[in-house]
Amino acid sequence: MTHHSLDLKVLPKDFLWGVATAAYQIEGATWANGRGCSIWDTYCRTPGKVYEAHNGDVACDHYHRWEEDLDLMKELGIDSYRFSVAWPRIFPRGCGEVEPRGLDFYDRLVDGILRRGLVPMCTLYHWDLPQELEDRGGWPERDVADHFADYAETVLRRLGDRLPLIVTFNEPYCICFNGYYNGSQAPGRKNLRLTHHAAHTLNRAHVLAMDRIRAYAPGAKAGIVMNTTLALPATDRPEDRVAAELLMDWEDRLFLDPLFRGRYPESLYRHVPESMPEIREGDLDPVRGEPDFFGLNYYFPSYVVADPTRPIPLRLVDAPAGPRTAMGWCIVPSGLTELLLRLRDEYAIETFYITENGSAWNDVLEDGAVHDEERQKFLVDHLGAVIEAVKQGVDVRGYYAWSVYDNFEWTFGFAKRFGLYYTDYPTQRRIPKDSARLYKRIVEEHRTENLSQRC
Ligand code: GCO
């Protein structure tokens, strides 16, 4: 097991150590108890979209194994569990009739989380849009924001008194750009105007959902989760620096500026005016939509050069030579520190959670063990980056490892393993990797540090 020299006493005494999952990636039971079809059920059945046509029909069978999974999290010694609610379980058609058995499942799950002394962090949307709403236009359609707000209210009327931490959306960038621009994820469409209209619907939906959260979960802290790009110029050329800032307008400020400033980046109107959406009074409201915390998902930075031949004059280039995870992603822990500092300074964000951070490796199960040295190093190095940010005054309240166990990695299916536990899919056994033992030890050491400080 990896040794570490993390300065854990830097972290707040009430720092939340957690793990994160998402409904479609772990639950399975996609046709159980009235659940409706989602865009990911459809996408998985579209030839050529997902590795070996894998799908979430069974996944980690969490829908039936949730109690043992919560016991496993308790055994891991963590404080908090970040999960998502599947909209199609609550509104099988996206709106209209509610499926009470869907609410019943999450009612049991939340009570189970609380009964084990864990803090639930509930994500209302982690990519599984009901297919019928997509059939009616999907996120580019303005009224999906109203349906989302009604869905949020329905969930919170049932669970709101027991959810201390609530997230409206997971990764608006992926929802909009992978879903409607580059077509790499469900629903797999490719249209810039639809992308920007989807972004506006989602920005508006966040504001509407925050109204409902304040009304039906008044005791909760609410926020949003973004995989904000750390865009780095690939060279010191001034034009590449400009391109890097433009990438952040394009990918990130499209969501950050509406959230914190109530407007879109001016550069988008300069470069792609024809794709920008109609904005109505009250759509973007930095007062109503202001989050209590910002959830940051961090995996790797992006490297950018200027490219005047393109509508948005930039191009992503490969990261400098160096270690890569099994996803082919570069590994730059210091980027997490830099990104936290930049977000705090640019938007005066007072409270962060690292809502996802983790790595995929070609894990080998031998003699019932997985000696995942690289994942352990990734974990320690990125926790070190969080500690460095805290030393520089950033208020980070928690860290959620992605993920507790291997699960459905979207278009990569079950081929990529991010878990602290190894999921043996044929038997559905969860087998602790060395990284799980390391995470458990780090959590225990932080608690011990706190106790010693109290004495
Ligand atoms: C994301 C999603 C997760 C992924 C994880 C690994 O950030 O893309 O929130 O569902 O599985 O990040 O790619």
Short mmCIF file of C-alpha atoms and ligand atoms in Angstrom, two decimals:
data_model
loop_
_atom_site.label_atom_id
_atom_site.label_comp_id
_atom_site.label_asym_id
_atom_site.label_seq_id
_atom_site.Cartn_x
_atom_site.Cartn_y
_atom_site.Cartn_z
CA MET A 1 0.00 0.00 0.00
CA THR A 2 1.25 3.44 -0.91
CA HIS A 3 2.73 5.50 1.90
CA HIS A 4 1.89 9.17 1.93
CA SER A 5 3.07 12.33 3.57
CA LEU A 6 -0.16 14.28 3.24
CA ASP A 7 -0.50 17.15 5.68
CA LEU A 8 -4.03 16.13 6.65
CA LYS A 9 -4.31 18.53 9.59
CA VAL A 10 -4.56 21.35 7.03
CA LEU A 11 -8.02 20.09 6.08
CA PRO A 12 -11.03 21.32 8.09
CA LYS A 13 -12.04 19.20 11.06
CA ASP A 14 -15.49 18.68 9.48
CA PHE A 15 -14.08 17.87 6.04
CA LEU A 16 -16.34 15.32 4.34
CA TRP A 17 -14.67 12.23 2.93
CA GLY A 18 -16.95 10.62 0.40
CA VAL A 19 -17.50 8.52 -2.65
CA ALA A 20 -19.58 9.38 -5.72
CA THR A 21 -21.77 7.39 -8.08
CA ALA A 22 -24.57 8.05 -10.59
CA ALA A 23 -27.88 6.23 -11.03
CA TYR A 24 -27.47 4.99 -14.58
CA GLN A 25 -23.91 3.83 -13.94
CA ILE A 26 -24.69 1.57 -10.97
CA GLU A 27 -28.41 0.87 -10.42
CA GLY A 28 -29.39 -1.55 -13.18
CA ALA A 29 -33.08 -2.55 -12.94
CA THR A 30 -33.75 -0.21 -15.84
CA TRP A 31 -37.25 -1.65 -16.41
CA ALA A 32 -38.21 -2.28 -12.81
CA ASN A 33 -41.18 -0.78 -10.99
CA GLY A 34 -42.34 1.50 -13.74
CA ARG A 35 -39.03 3.19 -14.59
CA GLY A 36 -39.28 4.90 -17.96
CA CYS A 37 -36.78 4.83 -20.79
CA SER A 38 -33.89 7.30 -20.62
CA ILE A 39 -31.69 8.68 -23.40
CA TRP A 40 -28.91 6.36 -22.20
CA ASP A 41 -31.11 3.25 -22.54
CA THR A 42 -31.73 4.36 -26.12
CA TYR A 43 -28.10 5.33 -26.79
CA CYS A 44 -26.79 1.97 -25.57
CA ARG A 45 -29.09 0.21 -28.01
CA THR A 46 -27.92 2.36 -30.93
CA PRO A 47 -25.36 0.30 -32.86
CA GLY A 48 -21.76 1.50 -32.56
CA LYS A 49 -22.29 3.97 -29.73
CA VAL A 50 -21.19 2.01 -26.68
CA TYR A 51 -18.30 -0.44 -26.26
CA GLU A 52 -19.50 -3.94 -27.21
CA ALA A 53 -23.08 -2.64 -26.86
CA HIS A 54 -22.78 -2.66 -23.07
CA ASN A 55 -25.71 -1.04 -21.25
CA GLY A 56 -26.99 -0.18 -17.79
CA ASP A 57 -29.69 -2.86 -17.62
CA VAL A 58 -27.86 -4.65 -14.78
CA ALA A 59 -24.72 -2.55 -14.18
CA CYS A 60 -23.78 -3.04 -10.50
CA ASP A 61 -27.33 -4.15 -9.60
CA HIS A 62 -27.32 -1.41 -6.97
CA TYR A 63 -31.11 -1.22 -7.18
CA HIS A 64 -31.24 -4.59 -5.41
CA ARG A 65 -27.90 -4.48 -3.57
CA TRP A 66 -28.09 -0.96 -2.16
CA GLU A 67 -28.04 -2.11 1.46
CA GLU A 68 -24.82 -4.11 1.10
CA ASP A 69 -23.35 -1.23 -0.88
CA LEU A 70 -24.14 1.22 1.91
CA ASP A 71 -22.64 -1.24 4.40
CA LEU A 72 -19.50 -1.29 2.25
CA MET A 73 -19.33 2.52 2.37
CA LYS A 74 -19.75 2.42 6.14
CA GLU A 75 -16.95 -0.13 6.34
CA LEU A 76 -14.81 2.17 4.16
CA GLY A 77 -15.15 4.70 6.98
CA ILE A 78 -16.31 7.63 4.87
CA ASP A 79 -18.58 10.46 5.94
CA SER A 80 -20.73 11.08 2.87
CA TYR A 81 -22.22 9.40 -0.19
CA ARG A 82 -22.93 11.31 -3.38
CA PHE A 83 -25.60 9.57 -5.49
CA SER A 84 -28.05 10.66 -8.17
CA VAL A 85 -31.79 10.24 -8.58
CA ALA A 86 -32.95 8.82 -11.91
CA TRP A 87 -35.56 11.18 -13.35
CA PRO A 88 -37.15 8.30 -15.36
CA ARG A 89 -37.87 6.42 -12.11
CA ILE A 90 -39.88 9.38 -10.79
CA PHE A 91 -41.53 10.56 -14.02
CA PRO A 92 -41.35 7.65 -16.51
CA ARG A 93 -42.51 9.98 -19.29
CA GLY A 94 -40.48 12.95 -18.00
CA CYS A 95 -43.58 14.80 -16.79
CA GLY A 96 -47.21 14.07 -16.00
CA GLU A 97 -47.81 10.97 -13.90
CA VAL A 98 -45.49 10.27 -10.98
CA GLU A 99 -44.26 6.71 -10.35
CA PRO A 100 -44.56 6.28 -6.54
CA ARG A 101 -42.34 3.17 -6.58
CA GLY A 102 -39.50 5.36 -7.85
CA LEU A 103 -39.87 7.73 -4.91
CA ASP A 104 -40.13 4.73 -2.56
CA PHE A 105 -36.73 3.42 -3.72
CA TYR A 106 -34.93 6.69 -3.01
CA ASP A 107 -36.82 7.09 0.24
CA ARG A 108 -35.40 3.74 1.41
CA LEU A 109 -31.97 4.61 0.05
CA VAL A 110 -31.77 7.98 1.84
CA ASP A 111 -32.99 6.46 5.11
CA GLY A 112 -30.37 3.74 4.69
CA ILE A 113 -27.65 6.35 4.15
CA LEU A 114 -28.73 8.29 7.24
CA ARG A 115 -29.12 5.13 9.34
CA ARG A 116 -25.45 4.37 8.72
CA GLY A 117 -24.43 7.86 9.84
CA LEU A 118 -23.51 8.96 6.32
CA VAL A 119 -24.30 12.40 4.85
CA PRO A 120 -26.30 12.11 1.62
CA MET A 121 -25.33 14.39 -1.27
CA CYS A 122 -28.13 14.07 -3.82
CA THR A 123 -27.58 14.93 -7.48
CA LEU A 124 -30.91 15.59 -9.18
CA TYR A 125 -29.61 15.15 -12.73
CA HIS A 126 -26.71 12.96 -13.80
CA TRP A 127 -27.43 12.58 -17.54
CA ASP A 128 -30.42 10.20 -17.67
CA LEU A 129 -33.03 12.42 -19.35
CA PRO A 130 -36.39 10.64 -19.90
CA GLN A 131 -36.50 9.63 -23.55
CA GLU A 132 -39.94 11.11 -24.12
CA LEU A 133 -38.60 14.58 -23.34
CA GLU A 134 -35.78 14.02 -25.82
CA ASP A 135 -38.38 12.89 -28.37
CA ARG A 136 -40.00 16.32 -27.85
CA GLY A 137 -36.72 18.14 -28.49
CA GLY A 138 -34.68 17.45 -25.37
CA TRP A 139 -32.57 19.99 -23.49
CA PRO A 140 -32.67 22.53 -26.37
CA GLU A 141 -36.40 22.87 -25.68
CA ARG A 142 -37.17 25.68 -23.23
CA ASP A 143 -39.95 23.86 -21.38
CA VAL A 144 -37.63 21.03 -20.27
CA ALA A 145 -36.47 23.51 -17.63
CA ASP A 146 -40.00 23.67 -16.25
CA HIS A 147 -40.33 19.88 -16.29
CA PHE A 148 -36.99 19.62 -14.47
CA ALA A 149 -38.18 22.04 -11.79
CA ASP A 150 -41.37 20.01 -11.32
CA TYR A 151 -39.31 16.81 -11.09
CA ALA A 152 -37.01 18.46 -8.53
CA GLU A 153 -39.99 19.61 -6.46
CA THR A 154 -41.54 16.12 -6.53
CA VAL A 155 -38.32 14.54 -5.29
CA LEU A 156 -37.82 17.18 -2.61
CA ARG A 157 -41.40 17.05 -1.33
CA ARG A 158 -40.59 13.42 -0.45
CA LEU A 159 -36.89 13.62 0.49
CA GLY A 160 -36.15 17.28 1.12
CA ASP A 161 -36.28 17.03 4.91
CA ARG A 162 -33.43 14.48 4.84
CA LEU A 163 -31.05 15.92 2.22
CA PRO A 164 -28.39 18.24 3.69
CA LEU A 165 -26.53 18.56 0.36
CA ILE A 166 -28.29 18.85 -3.01
CA VAL A 167 -26.83 19.24 -6.50
CA THR A 168 -28.97 20.39 -9.41
CA PHE A 169 -26.81 19.23 -12.35
CA ASN A 170 -23.74 17.11 -12.92
CA GLU A 171 -21.46 18.60 -15.57
CA PRO A 172 -23.52 20.93 -17.78
CA TYR A 173 -20.63 20.89 -20.26
CA CYS A 174 -20.98 17.14 -20.90
CA ILE A 175 -24.79 17.28 -21.00
CA CYS A 176 -24.74 19.98 -23.67
CA PHE A 177 -21.53 19.53 -25.68
CA ASN A 178 -21.24 15.73 -25.62
CA GLY A 179 -25.00 15.36 -26.04
CA TYR A 180 -25.72 17.98 -28.70
CA TYR A 181 -22.41 19.28 -30.22
CA ASN A 182 -19.79 16.55 -30.65
CA GLY A 183 -22.34 13.73 -30.35
CA SER A 184 -20.05 11.58 -28.20
CA GLN A 185 -22.70 10.87 -25.56
CA ALA A 186 -26.49 10.49 -25.41
CA PRO A 187 -28.51 11.64 -27.27
CA GLY A 188 -25.61 11.94 -29.77
CA ARG A 189 -26.70 14.99 -31.75
CA LYS A 190 -24.36 17.45 -33.50
CA ASN A 191 -25.56 21.02 -33.78
CA LEU A 192 -24.03 24.16 -32.26
CA ARG A 193 -27.29 26.10 -32.06
CA LEU A 194 -28.96 23.18 -30.24
CA THR A 195 -25.94 23.02 -27.92
CA HIS A 196 -26.26 26.66 -26.90
CA HIS A 197 -30.03 26.38 -26.59
CA ALA A 198 -29.55 23.30 -24.38
CA ALA A 199 -27.09 25.30 -22.28
CA HIS A 200 -29.62 28.08 -21.84
CA THR A 201 -32.40 25.65 -20.88
CA LEU A 202 -30.06 24.09 -18.35
CA ASN A 203 -28.89 27.43 -16.95
CA ARG A 204 -32.54 28.46 -16.58
CA ALA A 205 -33.45 25.04 -15.09
CA HIS A 206 -30.82 25.48 -12.40
CA VAL A 207 -32.40 28.79 -11.30
CA LEU A 208 -35.91 27.29 -11.27
CA ALA A 209 -34.70 24.23 -9.35
CA MET A 210 -32.94 26.40 -6.76
CA ASP A 211 -36.30 28.11 -6.10
CA ARG A 212 -37.88 24.70 -5.46
CA ILE A 213 -34.94 23.55 -3.30
CA ARG A 214 -35.26 26.66 -1.14
CA ALA A 215 -38.99 25.97 -0.81
CA TYR A 216 -38.99 22.19 -0.23
CA ALA A 217 -35.56 21.56 1.29
CA PRO A 218 -35.06 24.77 3.30
CA GLY A 219 -32.42 23.20 5.51
CA ALA A 220 -30.25 22.01 2.63
CA LYS A 221 -27.13 23.50 1.11
CA ALA A 222 -27.54 23.45 -2.67
CA GLY A 223 -25.12 23.79 -5.54
CA ILE A 224 -24.12 22.66 -8.97
CA VAL A 225 -21.31 20.37 -10.18
CA MET A 226 -19.09 21.30 -13.10
CA ASN A 227 -16.11 19.63 -14.74
CA THR A 228 -14.66 23.08 -15.39
CA THR A 229 -11.79 22.92 -17.84
CA LEU A 230 -8.38 24.11 -16.76
CA ALA A 231 -7.41 25.38 -20.21
CA LEU A 232 -3.63 25.71 -20.52
CA PRO A 233 -1.90 27.36 -23.50
CA ALA A 234 0.27 24.74 -25.19
CA THR A 235 3.02 27.35 -25.77
CA ASP A 236 3.98 30.76 -24.42
CA ARG A 237 2.77 32.46 -27.60
CA PRO A 238 0.32 35.29 -26.76
CA GLU A 239 -2.20 33.94 -29.28
CA ASP A 240 -2.25 30.58 -27.48
CA ARG A 241 -2.91 32.30 -24.18
CA VAL A 242 -5.84 34.10 -25.79
CA ALA A 243 -7.05 30.78 -27.19
CA ALA A 244 -6.92 29.16 -23.75
CA GLU A 245 -9.09 31.89 -22.27
CA LEU A 246 -11.45 31.58 -25.23
CA LEU A 247 -11.77 27.83 -24.59
CA MET A 248 -12.89 28.58 -21.05
CA ASP A 249 -15.49 31.02 -22.43
CA TRP A 250 -16.64 28.36 -24.86
CA GLU A 251 -16.77 25.39 -22.45
CA ASP A 252 -17.04 26.87 -18.98
CA ARG A 253 -18.08 30.51 -18.82
CA LEU A 254 -21.11 29.49 -20.89
CA PHE A 255 -22.31 28.10 -17.54
CA LEU A 256 -20.25 30.03 -14.97
CA ASP A 257 -21.09 33.55 -16.17
CA PRO A 258 -24.88 32.96 -16.18
CA LEU A 259 -24.62 31.31 -12.75
CA PHE A 260 -22.60 34.05 -11.07
CA ARG A 261 -23.13 37.07 -13.38
CA GLY A 262 -26.46 36.51 -15.10
CA ARG A 263 -25.07 36.87 -18.62
CA TYR A 264 -23.16 35.00 -21.35
CA PRO A 265 -19.52 35.66 -22.33
CA GLU A 266 -19.31 38.45 -24.88
CA SER A 267 -16.88 36.40 -27.01
CA LEU A 268 -19.65 33.93 -27.91
CA TYR A 269 -21.75 36.71 -29.42
CA ARG A 270 -18.64 37.84 -31.30
CA HIS A 271 -17.81 34.45 -32.74
CA VAL A 272 -21.11 32.55 -33.02
CA PRO A 273 -23.97 35.06 -32.65
CA GLU A 274 -26.32 32.95 -34.75
CA SER A 275 -26.22 30.08 -32.23
CA MET A 276 -26.95 32.07 -29.10
CA PRO A 277 -30.38 31.57 -27.48
CA GLU A 278 -33.19 34.02 -26.79
CA ILE A 279 -32.93 35.19 -23.18
CA ARG A 280 -36.14 36.19 -21.42
CA GLU A 281 -36.42 38.35 -18.33
CA GLY A 282 -35.55 36.28 -15.26
CA ASP A 283 -34.09 33.32 -17.14
CA LEU A 284 -30.64 33.97 -15.69
CA ASP A 285 -30.71 35.21 -12.11
CA PRO A 286 -27.45 35.17 -10.12
CA VAL A 287 -29.40 35.93 -6.95
CA ARG A 288 -32.00 33.14 -7.11
CA GLY A 289 -29.51 30.74 -8.68
CA GLU A 290 -26.57 31.52 -6.41
CA PRO A 291 -25.20 28.21 -5.11
CA ASP A 292 -24.28 27.57 -1.48
CA PHE A 293 -21.33 25.54 -2.79
CA PHE A 294 -19.58 24.77 -6.05
CA GLY A 295 -18.93 21.12 -6.86
CA LEU A 296 -15.80 20.62 -8.94
CA ASN A 297 -15.11 17.40 -10.85
CA TYR A 298 -11.43 17.29 -11.83
CA TYR A 299 -9.60 14.68 -13.89
CA PHE A 300 -7.14 16.46 -16.23
CA PRO A 301 -6.41 19.84 -17.85
CA SER A 302 -6.76 20.74 -21.55
CA TYR A 303 -3.98 22.13 -23.74
CA VAL A 304 -4.88 24.73 -26.37
CA VAL A 305 -3.39 26.48 -29.38
CA ALA A 306 -4.81 29.27 -31.52
CA ASP A 307 -6.27 28.17 -34.85
CA PRO A 308 -7.64 31.08 -36.91
CA THR A 309 -9.04 28.68 -39.51
CA ARG A 310 -11.84 27.64 -37.14
CA PRO A 311 -15.17 29.38 -36.24
CA ILE A 312 -13.97 29.40 -32.61
CA PRO A 313 -10.26 30.12 -33.35
CA LEU A 314 -8.70 27.45 -31.18
CA ARG A 315 -7.72 23.77 -31.23
CA LEU A 316 -7.05 21.26 -28.47
CA VAL A 317 -3.69 19.52 -28.67
CA ASP A 318 -2.22 16.54 -26.88
CA ALA A 319 -0.87 17.03 -23.41
CA PRO A 320 2.91 17.00 -23.08
CA ALA A 321 4.50 13.55 -22.87
CA GLY A 322 3.90 11.96 -19.51
CA PRO A 323 1.91 9.34 -17.62
CA ARG A 324 -1.61 8.56 -18.82
CA THR A 325 -4.48 6.75 -17.13
CA ALA A 326 -6.32 3.87 -18.81
CA MET A 327 -8.61 6.53 -20.30
CA GLY A 328 -5.60 8.09 -22.02
CA TRP A 329 -5.99 11.14 -19.78
CA CYS A 330 -2.89 13.06 -18.72
CA ILE A 331 -2.14 13.35 -15.00
CA VAL A 332 -1.60 16.89 -13.65
CA PRO A 333 -2.46 17.11 -9.94
CA SER A 334 -1.22 20.69 -9.69
CA GLY A 335 -3.94 21.60 -12.17
CA LEU A 336 -6.52 20.96 -9.46
CA THR A 337 -4.87 23.52 -7.18
CA GLU A 338 -4.63 26.05 -10.01
CA LEU A 339 -8.25 25.53 -11.03
CA LEU A 340 -9.56 25.97 -7.50
CA LEU A 341 -7.58 29.19 -7.12
CA ARG A 342 -8.75 30.51 -10.49
CA LEU A 343 -12.40 29.77 -9.80
CA ARG A 344 -12.23 31.28 -6.33
CA ASP A 345 -10.52 34.42 -7.61
CA GLU A 346 -12.61 34.87 -10.77
CA TYR A 347 -16.04 34.19 -9.24
CA ALA A 348 -15.48 34.79 -5.52
CA ILE A 349 -16.64 31.25 -4.81
CA GLU A 350 -16.55 30.74 -1.05
CA THR A 351 -17.23 27.03 -0.68
CA PHE A 352 -16.09 24.06 -2.78
CA TYR A 353 -16.53 20.33 -2.73
CA ILE A 354 -14.38 18.12 -4.93
CA THR A 355 -17.37 16.13 -6.11
CA GLU A 356 -15.41 13.78 -8.37
CA ASN A 357 -11.76 12.85 -8.73
CA GLY A 358 -10.36 9.45 -9.62
CA SER A 359 -8.64 7.38 -12.26
CA ALA A 360 -9.12 4.32 -14.40
CA TRP A 361 -6.42 1.68 -14.66
CA ASN A 362 -6.15 -1.78 -16.19
CA ASP A 363 -6.79 -3.48 -12.87
CA VAL A 364 -5.85 -7.14 -12.50
CA LEU A 365 -7.62 -9.26 -9.93
CA GLU A 366 -5.22 -11.91 -8.66
CA ASP A 367 -5.62 -14.04 -5.54
CA GLY A 368 -8.57 -11.86 -4.57
CA ALA A 369 -6.53 -8.65 -4.58
CA VAL A 370 -5.91 -5.67 -6.85
CA HIS A 371 -2.58 -3.95 -6.25
CA ASP A 372 -3.46 -0.64 -7.92
CA GLU A 373 -0.32 1.38 -7.27
CA GLU A 374 -1.11 3.97 -9.96
CA ARG A 375 -4.58 4.68 -8.58
CA GLN A 376 -3.13 5.11 -5.10
CA LYS A 377 -0.51 7.54 -6.38
CA PHE A 378 -3.20 9.46 -8.29
CA LEU A 379 -5.30 9.67 -5.12
CA VAL A 380 -2.45 10.87 -2.89
CA ASP A 381 -1.16 13.38 -5.43
CA HIS A 382 -4.60 14.92 -5.98
CA LEU A 383 -5.36 15.05 -2.27
CA GLY A 384 -2.05 16.86 -1.99
CA ALA A 385 -3.30 19.34 -4.58
CA VAL A 386 -6.46 19.92 -2.54
CA ILE A 387 -4.39 20.47 0.61
CA GLU A 388 -2.21 22.97 -1.27
CA ALA A 389 -5.31 24.90 -2.34
CA VAL A 390 -6.59 24.92 1.25
CA LYS A 391 -3.18 26.23 2.40
CA GLN A 392 -3.69 29.08 -0.09
CA GLY A 393 -7.04 29.93 1.44
CA VAL A 394 -9.53 28.00 -0.69
CA ASP A 395 -12.44 26.64 1.38
CA VAL A 396 -12.74 23.01 0.30
CA ARG A 397 -15.30 21.20 2.44
CA GLY A 398 -15.02 17.69 1.08
CA TYR A 399 -13.63 15.18 -1.40
CA TYR A 400 -15.66 12.50 -3.19
CA ALA A 401 -13.65 9.73 -4.83
CA TRP A 402 -14.91 8.63 -8.22
CA SER A 403 -15.93 5.95 -7.70
CA VAL A 404 -16.69 3.59 -4.85
CA TYR A 405 -16.63 0.61 -7.22
CA ASP A 406 -16.16 -0.04 -10.92
CA ASN A 407 -19.32 0.78 -12.86
CA PHE A 408 -20.76 1.61 -16.29
CA GLU A 409 -18.35 4.14 -17.79
CA TRP A 410 -20.75 5.53 -20.41
CA THR A 411 -19.51 4.86 -23.95
CA PHE A 412 -16.66 2.74 -22.59
CA GLY A 413 -19.18 0.44 -20.98
CA PHE A 414 -17.66 -1.80 -18.30
CA ALA A 415 -14.24 -1.77 -19.97
CA LYS A 416 -12.92 1.03 -17.75
CA ARG A 417 -12.51 0.59 -14.01
CA PHE A 418 -12.52 3.70 -11.76
CA GLY A 419 -13.47 2.04 -8.52
CA LEU A 420 -11.80 1.78 -5.14
CA TYR A 421 -13.49 -1.62 -5.13
CA TYR A 422 -13.26 -4.07 -8.01
CA THR A 423 -16.67 -5.05 -9.38
CA ASP A 424 -16.67 -8.69 -10.42
CA TYR A 425 -19.67 -8.34 -12.72
CA PRO A 426 -20.49 -12.05 -13.18
CA THR A 427 -20.85 -12.47 -9.42
CA GLN A 428 -21.49 -8.83 -8.49
CA ARG A 429 -18.88 -9.15 -5.74
CA ARG A 430 -17.21 -5.92 -4.64
CA ILE A 431 -13.55 -6.64 -3.88
CA PRO A 432 -11.46 -3.96 -2.13
CA LYS A 433 -8.46 -2.77 -4.12
CA ASP A 434 -5.37 -1.58 -2.27
CA SER A 435 -6.61 1.95 -2.99
CA ALA A 436 -9.73 1.29 -0.88
CA ARG A 437 -7.53 0.36 2.07
CA LEU A 438 -5.40 3.46 1.49
CA TYR A 439 -8.47 5.73 1.33
CA LYS A 440 -9.81 4.18 4.54
CA ARG A 441 -6.48 4.77 6.27
CA ILE A 442 -6.26 8.38 5.09
CA VAL A 443 -9.77 9.06 6.39
CA GLU A 444 -8.88 7.48 9.74
CA GLU A 445 -5.64 9.46 9.97
CA HIS A 446 -7.48 12.71 9.32
CA ARG A 447 -9.92 11.89 12.11
CA THR A 448 -7.07 11.00 14.46
CA GLU A 449 -5.32 14.27 13.57
CA ASN A 450 -8.50 16.08 14.58
CA LEU A 451 -8.77 14.24 17.89
CA SER A 452 -5.12 15.00 18.72
CA GLN A 453 -5.70 18.67 17.85
CA ARG A 454 -8.68 18.78 20.19
CA CYS A 455 -6.67 17.47 23.12
C1 GCO B 1 -18.04 12.47 -15.46
C2 GCO B 1 -19.17 11.80 -14.87
C3 GCO B 1 -18.89 10.43 -14.32
C4 GCO B 1 -17.79 9.65 -15.04
C5 GCO B 1 -16.44 9.92 -14.41
C6 GCO B 1 -15.33 9.17 -15.13
O1 GCO B 1 -17.42 13.27 -14.78
O2 GCO B 1 -17.82 12.23 -16.64
O3 GCO B 1 -19.67 12.56 -13.79
O4 GCO B 1 -20.14 9.83 -14.50
O5 GCO B 1 -18.05 8.28 -14.99
O6 GCO B 1 -16.14 11.26 -14.48
O7 GCO B 1 -15.31 9.56 -16.46
#
